[in-house]
């Protein structure tokens, strides 16, 4: 069904490298690193804000290093500086000088839950090798979907028949495993050769939000390269309180073999095995909902359908400044199993979680994985409640 074809687009921007005074900027970058490391989220947001408003300051310059290396990491994390003792090189935080403008120009992946189709839900998924942007100016050579990564958000009703058609336009075999399905995986989830299509059906009898992903070996690599997405199976009307807003977030990690500022980065199996991501994202792009916040009105019910695609790290979902009114743990949608008034809830890699929140006071409420390295690496967004003056949005 064409409505499931994502329009998510990625901009190819030329990298703009700062050619001046490496030593000074290295020191400034390290100083900023201590600041960010010490002050965590507030610093991250202030840092983003500072980049908005003080474009010529030293803080801005140091926040947009021309060399890779996460703020706070030692200078030995530069390319070629990995030691023979097996240390891996982090490219976290790498950004071109115009990162702020790129973040503003980025078209965010739509987090809004699309409407569920009537009748049989025909889902056409197209696998494609595609260069995606995973952070401002950071390119990644993905194995993903025609629209990038994550794949299209699918929405069906509990009990609905779902017909999956998978077309492989990639260079190697792939497959698709739907966690929402109870089917024999050796039949339904088998490899599809390049240029071929397969179809299978399942009845979505289990409500929740579920991961789908390529299950071809090595699965770690296929997932890490972008072959995942979310399907929402909504319970019948009346089971859940009606939400005014429904947002879908797919959390994931990215493991880079280079900084991606010039040539697109390739996957690093060593870093994936070490669980040492360079970037962590909601819906495939670091911090995209900081620049382009999700919105709600004061007092209305907002429902987050969250999948953690991993491949390997859990998401500890938290909204700064409020408490999750109702949690459907692990996306068990039985209201009798729900939890009330929870600060943070784990969404396991390969799992889901559904979170209802009502916020009365207008303001900017960051949503994060509160495993806080994830925030520094991009797993942060803003929920803008009401009309808020002086926001960080464009
Ligand atoms: Cu695959």
GROMACS .gro file of C-alpha atoms and ligand atoms in nm:
model
  395
    1UNK     CA    1   0.000   0.000   0.000
    2UNK     CA    2   0.149   0.324  -0.112
    3UNK     CA    3   0.047   0.502   0.205
    4UNK     CA    4   0.318   0.306   0.381
    5UNK     CA    5   0.588   0.443   0.158
    6UNK     CA    6   0.784   0.678   0.372
    7UNK     CA    7   0.864   1.020   0.238
    8UNK     CA    8   1.153   1.048   0.475
    9UNK     CA    9   1.428   1.210   0.278
   10UNK     CA   10   1.787   1.264   0.356
   11UNK     CA   11   1.980   1.559   0.243
   12UNK     CA   12   2.314   1.525   0.089
   13UNK     CA   13   2.507   1.816   0.220
   14UNK     CA   14   2.862   1.892   0.146
   15UNK     CA   15   3.081   1.872   0.442
   16UNK     CA   16   3.226   2.201   0.548
   17UNK     CA   17   3.544   2.150   0.736
   18UNK     CA   18   3.700   2.396   0.968
   19UNK     CA   19   4.051   2.429   0.844
   20UNK     CA   20   4.185   2.655   1.118
   21UNK     CA   21   4.402   2.603   1.420
   22UNK     CA   22   4.359   2.239   1.512
   23UNK     CA   23   4.529   2.253   1.849
   24UNK     CA   24   4.316   2.534   1.984
   25UNK     CA   25   3.995   2.368   1.878
   26UNK     CA   26   4.106   2.037   2.017
   27UNK     CA   27   4.153   2.192   2.358
   28UNK     CA   28   3.826   2.380   2.329
   29UNK     CA   29   3.651   2.060   2.228
   30UNK     CA   30   3.787   1.874   2.526
   31UNK     CA   31   3.681   2.153   2.759
   32UNK     CA   32   3.333   2.143   2.615
   33UNK     CA   33   3.341   1.770   2.664
   34UNK     CA   34   3.393   1.806   3.036
   35UNK     CA   35   3.110   2.056   3.046
   36UNK     CA   36   2.871   1.826   2.863
   37UNK     CA   37   2.982   1.525   3.059
   38UNK     CA   38   2.929   1.706   3.387
   39UNK     CA   39   2.602   1.874   3.321
   40UNK     CA   40   2.437   1.610   3.107
   41UNK     CA   41   2.104   1.691   2.945
   42UNK     CA   42   2.081   2.052   3.051
   43UNK     CA   43   2.417   2.109   2.895
   44UNK     CA   44   2.319   1.930   2.579
   45UNK     CA   45   2.015   2.144   2.538
   46UNK     CA   46   2.202   2.461   2.631
   47UNK     CA   47   2.471   2.357   2.389
   48UNK     CA   48   2.216   2.320   2.112
   49UNK     CA   49   2.072   2.653   2.215
   50UNK     CA   50   2.414   2.812   2.222
   51UNK     CA   51   2.473   2.694   1.871
   52UNK     CA   52   2.153   2.869   1.773
   53UNK     CA   53   2.226   3.202   1.929
   54UNK     CA   54   2.600   3.253   1.951
   55UNK     CA   55   2.729   3.144   1.619
   56UNK     CA   56   3.066   3.312   1.655
   57UNK     CA   57   3.146   3.214   2.011
   58UNK     CA   58   3.421   2.980   2.109
   59UNK     CA   59   3.158   2.749   2.254
   60UNK     CA   60   2.998   2.717   1.916
   61UNK     CA   61   3.324   2.657   1.745
   62UNK     CA   62   3.422   2.391   1.991
   63UNK     CA   63   3.080   2.230   1.964
   64UNK     CA   64   3.130   2.176   1.595
   65UNK     CA   65   3.467   2.008   1.584
   66UNK     CA   66   3.626   1.946   1.252
   67UNK     CA   67   3.783   1.632   1.388
   68UNK     CA   68   3.586   1.331   1.507
   69UNK     CA   69   3.569   1.255   1.874
   70UNK     CA   70   3.295   1.282   2.131
   71UNK     CA   71   3.331   1.576   2.365
   72UNK     CA   72   3.494   1.435   2.674
   73UNK     CA   73   3.687   1.168   2.494
   74UNK     CA   74   4.061   1.174   2.485
   75UNK     CA   75   4.249   1.303   2.186
   76UNK     CA   76   4.360   0.949   2.117
   77UNK     CA   77   4.015   0.886   1.977
   78UNK     CA   78   4.117   1.050   1.653
   79UNK     CA   79   4.132   0.847   1.334
   80UNK     CA   80   4.440   0.636   1.314
   81UNK     CA   81   4.508   0.677   1.682
   82UNK     CA   82   4.357   0.348   1.789
   83UNK     CA   83   4.615   0.152   1.976
   84UNK     CA   84   4.730  -0.200   1.924
   85UNK     CA   85   4.570  -0.297   2.253
   86UNK     CA   86   4.239  -0.321   2.070
   87UNK     CA   87   4.083   0.013   2.159
   88UNK     CA   88   3.806   0.118   1.925
   89UNK     CA   89   3.779   0.464   1.780
   90UNK     CA   90   3.467   0.662   1.861
   91UNK     CA   91   3.321   0.901   1.608
   92UNK     CA   92   3.049   1.018   1.843
   93UNK     CA   93   2.973   1.386   1.822
   94UNK     CA   94   3.144   1.439   1.486
   95UNK     CA   95   2.987   1.740   1.320
   96UNK     CA   96   3.061   1.980   1.038
   97UNK     CA   97   3.076   2.355   1.102
   98UNK     CA   98   2.728   2.402   0.958
   99UNK     CA   99   2.569   2.127   1.171
  100UNK     CA  100   2.314   2.363   1.315
  101UNK     CA  101   2.190   2.474   0.975
  102UNK     CA  102   2.179   2.112   0.859
  103UNK     CA  103   1.974   2.013   1.164
  104UNK     CA  104   1.730   2.295   1.093
  105UNK     CA  105   1.702   2.200   0.725
  106UNK     CA  106   1.657   1.829   0.801
  107UNK     CA  107   1.305   1.707   0.731
  108UNK     CA  108   1.217   1.505   1.039
  109UNK     CA  109   1.083   1.154   1.011
  110UNK     CA  110   0.711   1.184   1.082
  111UNK     CA  111   0.643   1.049   1.430
  112UNK     CA  112   0.267   1.082   1.388
  113UNK     CA  113   0.088   0.747   1.378
  114UNK     CA  114  -0.070   0.711   1.032
  115UNK     CA  115  -0.433   0.603   0.995
  116UNK     CA  116  -0.508   0.231   0.989
  117UNK     CA  117  -0.640   0.108   0.652
  118UNK     CA  118  -0.978  -0.063   0.620
  119UNK     CA  119  -1.006  -0.427   0.518
  120UNK     CA  120  -0.692  -0.626   0.461
  121UNK     CA  121  -0.384  -0.422   0.549
  122UNK     CA  122  -0.161  -0.448   0.244
  123UNK     CA  123   0.192  -0.356   0.339
  124UNK     CA  124   0.448  -0.315   0.062
  125UNK     CA  125   0.800  -0.299   0.195
  126UNK     CA  126   1.091  -0.224  -0.036
  127UNK     CA  127   1.443  -0.298   0.081
  128UNK     CA  128   1.712  -0.077  -0.061
  129UNK     CA  129   2.078   0.009  -0.015
  130UNK     CA  130   2.062   0.379   0.055
  131UNK     CA  131   2.281   0.650   0.203
  132UNK     CA  132   2.105   0.804   0.501
  133UNK     CA  133   2.185   1.094   0.730
  134UNK     CA  134   2.188   0.984   1.093
  135UNK     CA  135   2.300   1.315   1.246
  136UNK     CA  136   2.369   1.660   1.101
  137UNK     CA  137   2.622   1.607   0.824
  138UNK     CA  138   2.683   1.242   0.915
  139UNK     CA  139   2.619   1.000   0.631
  140UNK     CA  140   2.580   0.625   0.666
  141UNK     CA  141   2.576   0.358   0.396
  142UNK     CA  142   2.259   0.183   0.509
  143UNK     CA  143   2.084  -0.134   0.415
  144UNK     CA  144   1.738  -0.004   0.475
  145UNK     CA  145   1.409   0.074   0.306
  146UNK     CA  146   1.313   0.283   0.007
  147UNK     CA  147   1.247   0.575   0.244
  148UNK     CA  148   1.552   0.522   0.465
  149UNK     CA  149   1.560   0.397   0.824
  150UNK     CA  150   1.347   0.320   1.009
  151UNK     CA  151   1.106   0.165   0.763
  152UNK     CA  152   0.751   0.292   0.728
  153UNK     CA  153   0.534   0.300   1.039
  154UNK     CA  154   0.254   0.047   0.996
  155UNK     CA  155  -0.080   0.082   1.176
  156UNK     CA  156  -0.342  -0.189   1.188
  157UNK     CA  157  -0.631  -0.285   1.416
  158UNK     CA  158  -0.629  -0.586   1.643
  159UNK     CA  159  -0.770  -0.882   1.453
  160UNK     CA  160  -0.695  -0.734   1.112
  161UNK     CA  161  -0.539  -0.947   0.840
  162UNK     CA  162  -0.199  -0.813   0.739
  163UNK     CA  163  -0.049  -0.901   0.403
  164UNK     CA  164   0.321  -0.830   0.386
  165UNK     CA  165   0.488  -0.801   0.047
  166UNK     CA  166   0.862  -0.768   0.066
  167UNK     CA  167   1.060  -0.661  -0.241
  168UNK     CA  168   1.436  -0.684  -0.228
  169UNK     CA  169   1.600  -0.409  -0.428
  170UNK     CA  170   1.924  -0.450  -0.236
  171UNK     CA  171   2.239  -0.627  -0.348
  172UNK     CA  172   2.223  -0.930  -0.117
  173UNK     CA  173   1.950  -1.151   0.034
  174UNK     CA  174   1.726  -1.005   0.303
  175UNK     CA  175   1.405  -1.097   0.485
  176UNK     CA  176   1.149  -0.951   0.721
  177UNK     CA  177   1.053  -1.081   1.063
  178UNK     CA  178   0.739  -0.932   1.219
  179UNK     CA  179   0.730  -0.963   1.596
  180UNK     CA  180   0.354  -0.905   1.576
  181UNK     CA  181   0.306  -1.232   1.387
  182UNK     CA  182   0.253  -1.585   1.507
  183UNK     CA  183   0.372  -1.770   1.197
  184UNK     CA  184   0.627  -2.038   1.122
  185UNK     CA  185   0.942  -1.829   1.075
  186UNK     CA  186   1.113  -2.082   0.850
  187UNK     CA  187   0.829  -2.030   0.604
  188UNK     CA  188   0.742  -1.661   0.641
  189UNK     CA  189   1.071  -1.504   0.735
  190UNK     CA  190   1.298  -1.671   0.481
  191UNK     CA  191   1.553  -1.493   0.266
  192UNK     CA  192   1.445  -1.305  -0.045
  193UNK     CA  193   1.701  -1.288  -0.322
  194UNK     CA  194   1.788  -0.956  -0.486
  195UNK     CA  195   1.525  -0.854  -0.738
  196UNK     CA  196   1.265  -1.090  -0.590
  197UNK     CA  197   0.948  -1.039  -0.387
  198UNK     CA  198   0.767  -1.254  -0.133
  199UNK     CA  199   0.434  -1.225   0.042
  200UNK     CA  200   0.289  -1.369   0.357
  201UNK     CA  201  -0.007  -1.294   0.574
  202UNK     CA  202  -0.074  -1.297   0.943
  203UNK     CA  203  -0.366  -1.193   1.157
  204UNK     CA  204  -0.267  -0.923   1.403
  205UNK     CA  205  -0.437  -1.075   1.705
  206UNK     CA  206  -0.197  -0.934   1.963
  207UNK     CA  207  -0.224  -0.561   2.034
  208UNK     CA  208   0.077  -0.343   2.104
  209UNK     CA  209   0.366  -0.190   1.922
  210UNK     CA  210   0.608  -0.437   1.767
  211UNK     CA  211   0.939  -0.438   1.593
  212UNK     CA  212   0.986  -0.568   1.244
  213UNK     CA  213   1.331  -0.630   1.104
  214UNK     CA  214   1.544  -0.817   0.860
  215UNK     CA  215   1.637  -1.154   1.007
  216UNK     CA  216   1.907  -1.255   0.762
  217UNK     CA  217   2.245  -1.349   0.907
  218UNK     CA  218   2.436  -1.177   1.048
  219UNK     CA  219   2.122  -1.031   1.201
  220UNK     CA  220   2.323  -0.787   1.412
  221UNK     CA  221   2.459  -0.630   1.096
  222UNK     CA  222   2.129  -0.624   0.908
  223UNK     CA  223   1.952  -0.452   1.197
  224UNK     CA  224   2.237  -0.213   1.269
  225UNK     CA  225   2.242  -0.114   0.903
  226UNK     CA  226   1.885   0.015   0.925
  227UNK     CA  227   1.658  -0.279   0.846
  228UNK     CA  228   1.391  -0.227   1.110
  229UNK     CA  229   1.064  -0.052   1.174
  230UNK     CA  230   0.750  -0.050   1.388
  231UNK     CA  231   0.397  -0.182   1.353
  232UNK     CA  232   0.123  -0.059   1.584
  233UNK     CA  233  -0.159  -0.307   1.645
  234UNK     CA  234  -0.427  -0.095   1.805
  235UNK     CA  235  -0.682  -0.252   2.040
  236UNK     CA  236  -1.051  -0.204   1.961
  237UNK     CA  237  -1.202   0.133   2.041
  238UNK     CA  238  -1.289   0.166   2.406
  239UNK     CA  239  -1.010  -0.051   2.544
  240UNK     CA  240  -0.770   0.240   2.585
  241UNK     CA  241  -0.860   0.598   2.666
  242UNK     CA  242  -0.872   0.799   2.346
  243UNK     CA  243  -0.548   0.982   2.278
  244UNK     CA  244  -0.542   1.327   2.118
  245UNK     CA  245  -0.194   1.263   1.982
  246UNK     CA  246  -0.026   0.935   1.890
  247UNK     CA  247   0.349   0.938   1.830
  248UNK     CA  248   0.569   0.648   1.723
  249UNK     CA  249   0.936   0.641   1.815
  250UNK     CA  250   1.183   0.378   1.697
  251UNK     CA  251   1.502   0.382   1.899
  252UNK     CA  252   1.824   0.244   1.755
  253UNK     CA  253   2.202   0.256   1.765
  254UNK     CA  254   2.456   0.320   1.491
  255UNK     CA  255   2.806   0.174   1.481
  256UNK     CA  256   3.039   0.359   1.246
  257UNK     CA  257   3.368   0.257   1.090
  258UNK     CA  258   3.444   0.621   1.000
  259UNK     CA  259   3.304   0.961   1.093
  260UNK     CA  260   3.068   0.979   0.795
  261UNK     CA  261   3.137   1.348   0.739
  262UNK     CA  262   3.292   1.286   0.400
  263UNK     CA  263   3.221   0.946   0.258
  264UNK     CA  264   2.925   0.762   0.408
  265UNK     CA  265   3.030   0.555   0.707
  266UNK     CA  266   3.016   0.178   0.690
  267UNK     CA  267   2.913  -0.056   0.969
  268UNK     CA  268   3.168  -0.154   1.234
  269UNK     CA  269   3.112  -0.509   1.357
  270UNK     CA  270   3.379  -0.465   1.624
  271UNK     CA  271   3.195  -0.169   1.775
  272UNK     CA  272   2.860  -0.344   1.745
  273UNK     CA  273   3.001  -0.640   1.938
  274UNK     CA  274   3.145  -0.401   2.195
  275UNK     CA  275   2.807  -0.225   2.216
  276UNK     CA  276   2.987   0.100   2.153
  277UNK     CA  277   2.757   0.307   1.933
  278UNK     CA  278   2.862   0.638   1.784
  279UNK     CA  279   2.505   0.761   1.753
  280UNK     CA  280   2.174   0.667   1.911
  281UNK     CA  281   1.855   0.797   1.758
  282UNK     CA  282   1.478   0.816   1.768
  283UNK     CA  283   1.347   0.753   1.416
  284UNK     CA  284   1.690   0.743   1.261
  285UNK     CA  285   1.837   1.091   1.312
  286UNK     CA  286   2.010   1.226   1.621
  287UNK     CA  287   1.814   1.494   1.804
  288UNK     CA  288   1.575   1.563   1.515
  289UNK     CA  289   1.285   1.643   1.747
  290UNK     CA  290   1.495   1.894   1.938
  291UNK     CA  291   1.503   2.116   1.632
  292UNK     CA  292   1.158   2.005   1.521
  293UNK     CA  293   0.962   1.929   1.840
  294UNK     CA  294   0.660   1.704   1.865
  295UNK     CA  295   0.360   1.903   1.984
  296UNK     CA  296   0.065   1.871   2.220
  297UNK     CA  297  -0.189   2.096   2.384
  298UNK     CA  298  -0.193   2.134   2.762
  299UNK     CA  299  -0.404   1.869   2.932
  300UNK     CA  300  -0.456   1.643   2.632
  301UNK     CA  301  -0.363   1.277   2.629
  302UNK     CA  302  -0.047   1.202   2.433
  303UNK     CA  303   0.039   0.839   2.361
  304UNK     CA  304   0.393   0.733   2.273
  305UNK     CA  305   0.429   0.399   2.096
  306UNK     CA  306   0.797   0.316   2.140
  307UNK     CA  307   0.995   0.034   1.981
  308UNK     CA  308   1.357  -0.028   2.059
  309UNK     CA  309   1.510  -0.174   1.746
  310UNK     CA  310   1.847  -0.197   1.917
  311UNK     CA  311   2.020  -0.395   1.786
  312UNK     CA  312   2.164  -0.432   2.136
  313UNK     CA  313   2.092  -0.151   2.384
  314UNK     CA  314   1.773  -0.096   2.582
  315UNK     CA  315   1.589   0.236   2.587
  316UNK     CA  316   1.492   0.378   2.926
  317UNK     CA  317   1.205   0.601   2.829
  318UNK     CA  318   1.159   0.915   3.036
  319UNK     CA  319   1.001   1.255   2.985
  320UNK     CA  320   1.175   1.535   3.173
  321UNK     CA  321   0.938   1.747   3.383
  322UNK     CA  322   0.653   1.502   3.412
  323UNK     CA  323   0.560   1.149   3.511
  324UNK     CA  324   0.424   0.886   3.275
  325UNK     CA  325   0.057   0.869   3.375
  326UNK     CA  326   0.002   0.520   3.238
  327UNK     CA  327   0.261   0.269   3.120
  328UNK     CA  328   0.174  -0.040   2.919
  329UNK     CA  329   0.490  -0.231   3.004
  330UNK     CA  330   0.653  -0.416   2.716
  331UNK     CA  331   0.349  -0.306   2.513
  332UNK     CA  332   0.119  -0.544   2.699
  333UNK     CA  333  -0.198  -0.350   2.622
  334UNK     CA  334  -0.419  -0.515   2.885
  335UNK     CA  335  -0.529  -0.215   3.094
  336UNK     CA  336  -0.535  -0.437   3.403
  337UNK     CA  337  -0.161  -0.485   3.362
  338UNK     CA  338  -0.082  -0.119   3.319
  339UNK     CA  339   0.130   0.076   3.565
  340UNK     CA  340   0.042   0.421   3.693
  341UNK     CA  341   0.265   0.722   3.756
  342UNK     CA  342   0.602   0.585   3.657
  343UNK     CA  343   0.913   0.801   3.611
  344UNK     CA  344   1.111   0.583   3.368
  345UNK     CA  345   1.030   0.259   3.187
  346UNK     CA  346   1.259   0.024   3.006
  347UNK     CA  347   1.189  -0.068   2.647
  348UNK     CA  348   1.405  -0.370   2.576
  349UNK     CA  349   1.597  -0.414   2.255
  350UNK     CA  350   1.357  -0.602   2.030
  351UNK     CA  351   1.058  -0.488   2.233
  352UNK     CA  352   0.803  -0.213   2.274
  353UNK     CA  353   0.639   0.007   2.531
  354UNK     CA  354   0.336   0.235   2.528
  355UNK     CA  355   0.320   0.547   2.739
  356UNK     CA  356   0.029   0.781   2.808
  357UNK     CA  357   0.105   1.125   2.937
  358UNK     CA  358  -0.102   1.433   3.009
  359UNK     CA  359   0.086   1.754   3.069
  360UNK     CA  360  -0.103   2.051   3.207
  361UNK     CA  361   0.167   2.316   3.211
  362UNK     CA  362   0.287   2.448   2.880
  363UNK     CA  363   0.657   2.421   2.815
  364UNK     CA  364   0.931   2.220   2.646
  365UNK     CA  365   0.951   1.866   2.781
  366UNK     CA  366   1.252   1.660   2.665
  367UNK     CA  367   1.191   1.290   2.605
  368UNK     CA  368   1.500   1.075   2.635
  369UNK     CA  369   1.647   0.739   2.699
  370UNK     CA  370   1.760   0.808   3.054
  371UNK     CA  371   2.056   0.575   3.009
  372UNK     CA  372   2.233   0.901   2.966
  373UNK     CA  373   2.510   0.823   2.724
  374UNK     CA  374   2.219   0.776   2.484
  375UNK     CA  375   2.126   1.142   2.523
  376UNK     CA  376   2.474   1.265   2.441
  377UNK     CA  377   2.466   1.037   2.138
  378UNK     CA  378   2.136   1.171   2.007
  379UNK     CA  379   1.845   0.991   2.174
  380UNK     CA  380   1.666   1.308   2.280
  381UNK     CA  381   1.369   1.506   2.151
  382UNK     CA  382   1.127   1.769   2.272
  383UNK     CA  383   0.755   1.760   2.332
  384UNK     CA  384   0.633   2.117   2.301
  385UNK     CA  385   0.320   2.159   2.509
  386UNK     CA  386   0.113   2.464   2.419
  387UNK     CA  387   0.244   2.775   2.256
  388UNK     CA  388   0.584   2.836   2.406
  389UNK     CA  389   0.776   3.154   2.346
  390UNK     CA  390   1.149   3.145   2.283
  391UNK     CA  391   1.168   2.781   2.186
  392UNK     CA  392   1.464   2.618   2.025
  393UNK     CA  393   1.255   2.529   1.727
  394UNK     CA  394   1.311   2.680   1.388
  395LIG    CU1  395   1.880  -0.766   0.561
   0.00000   0.00000   0.00000
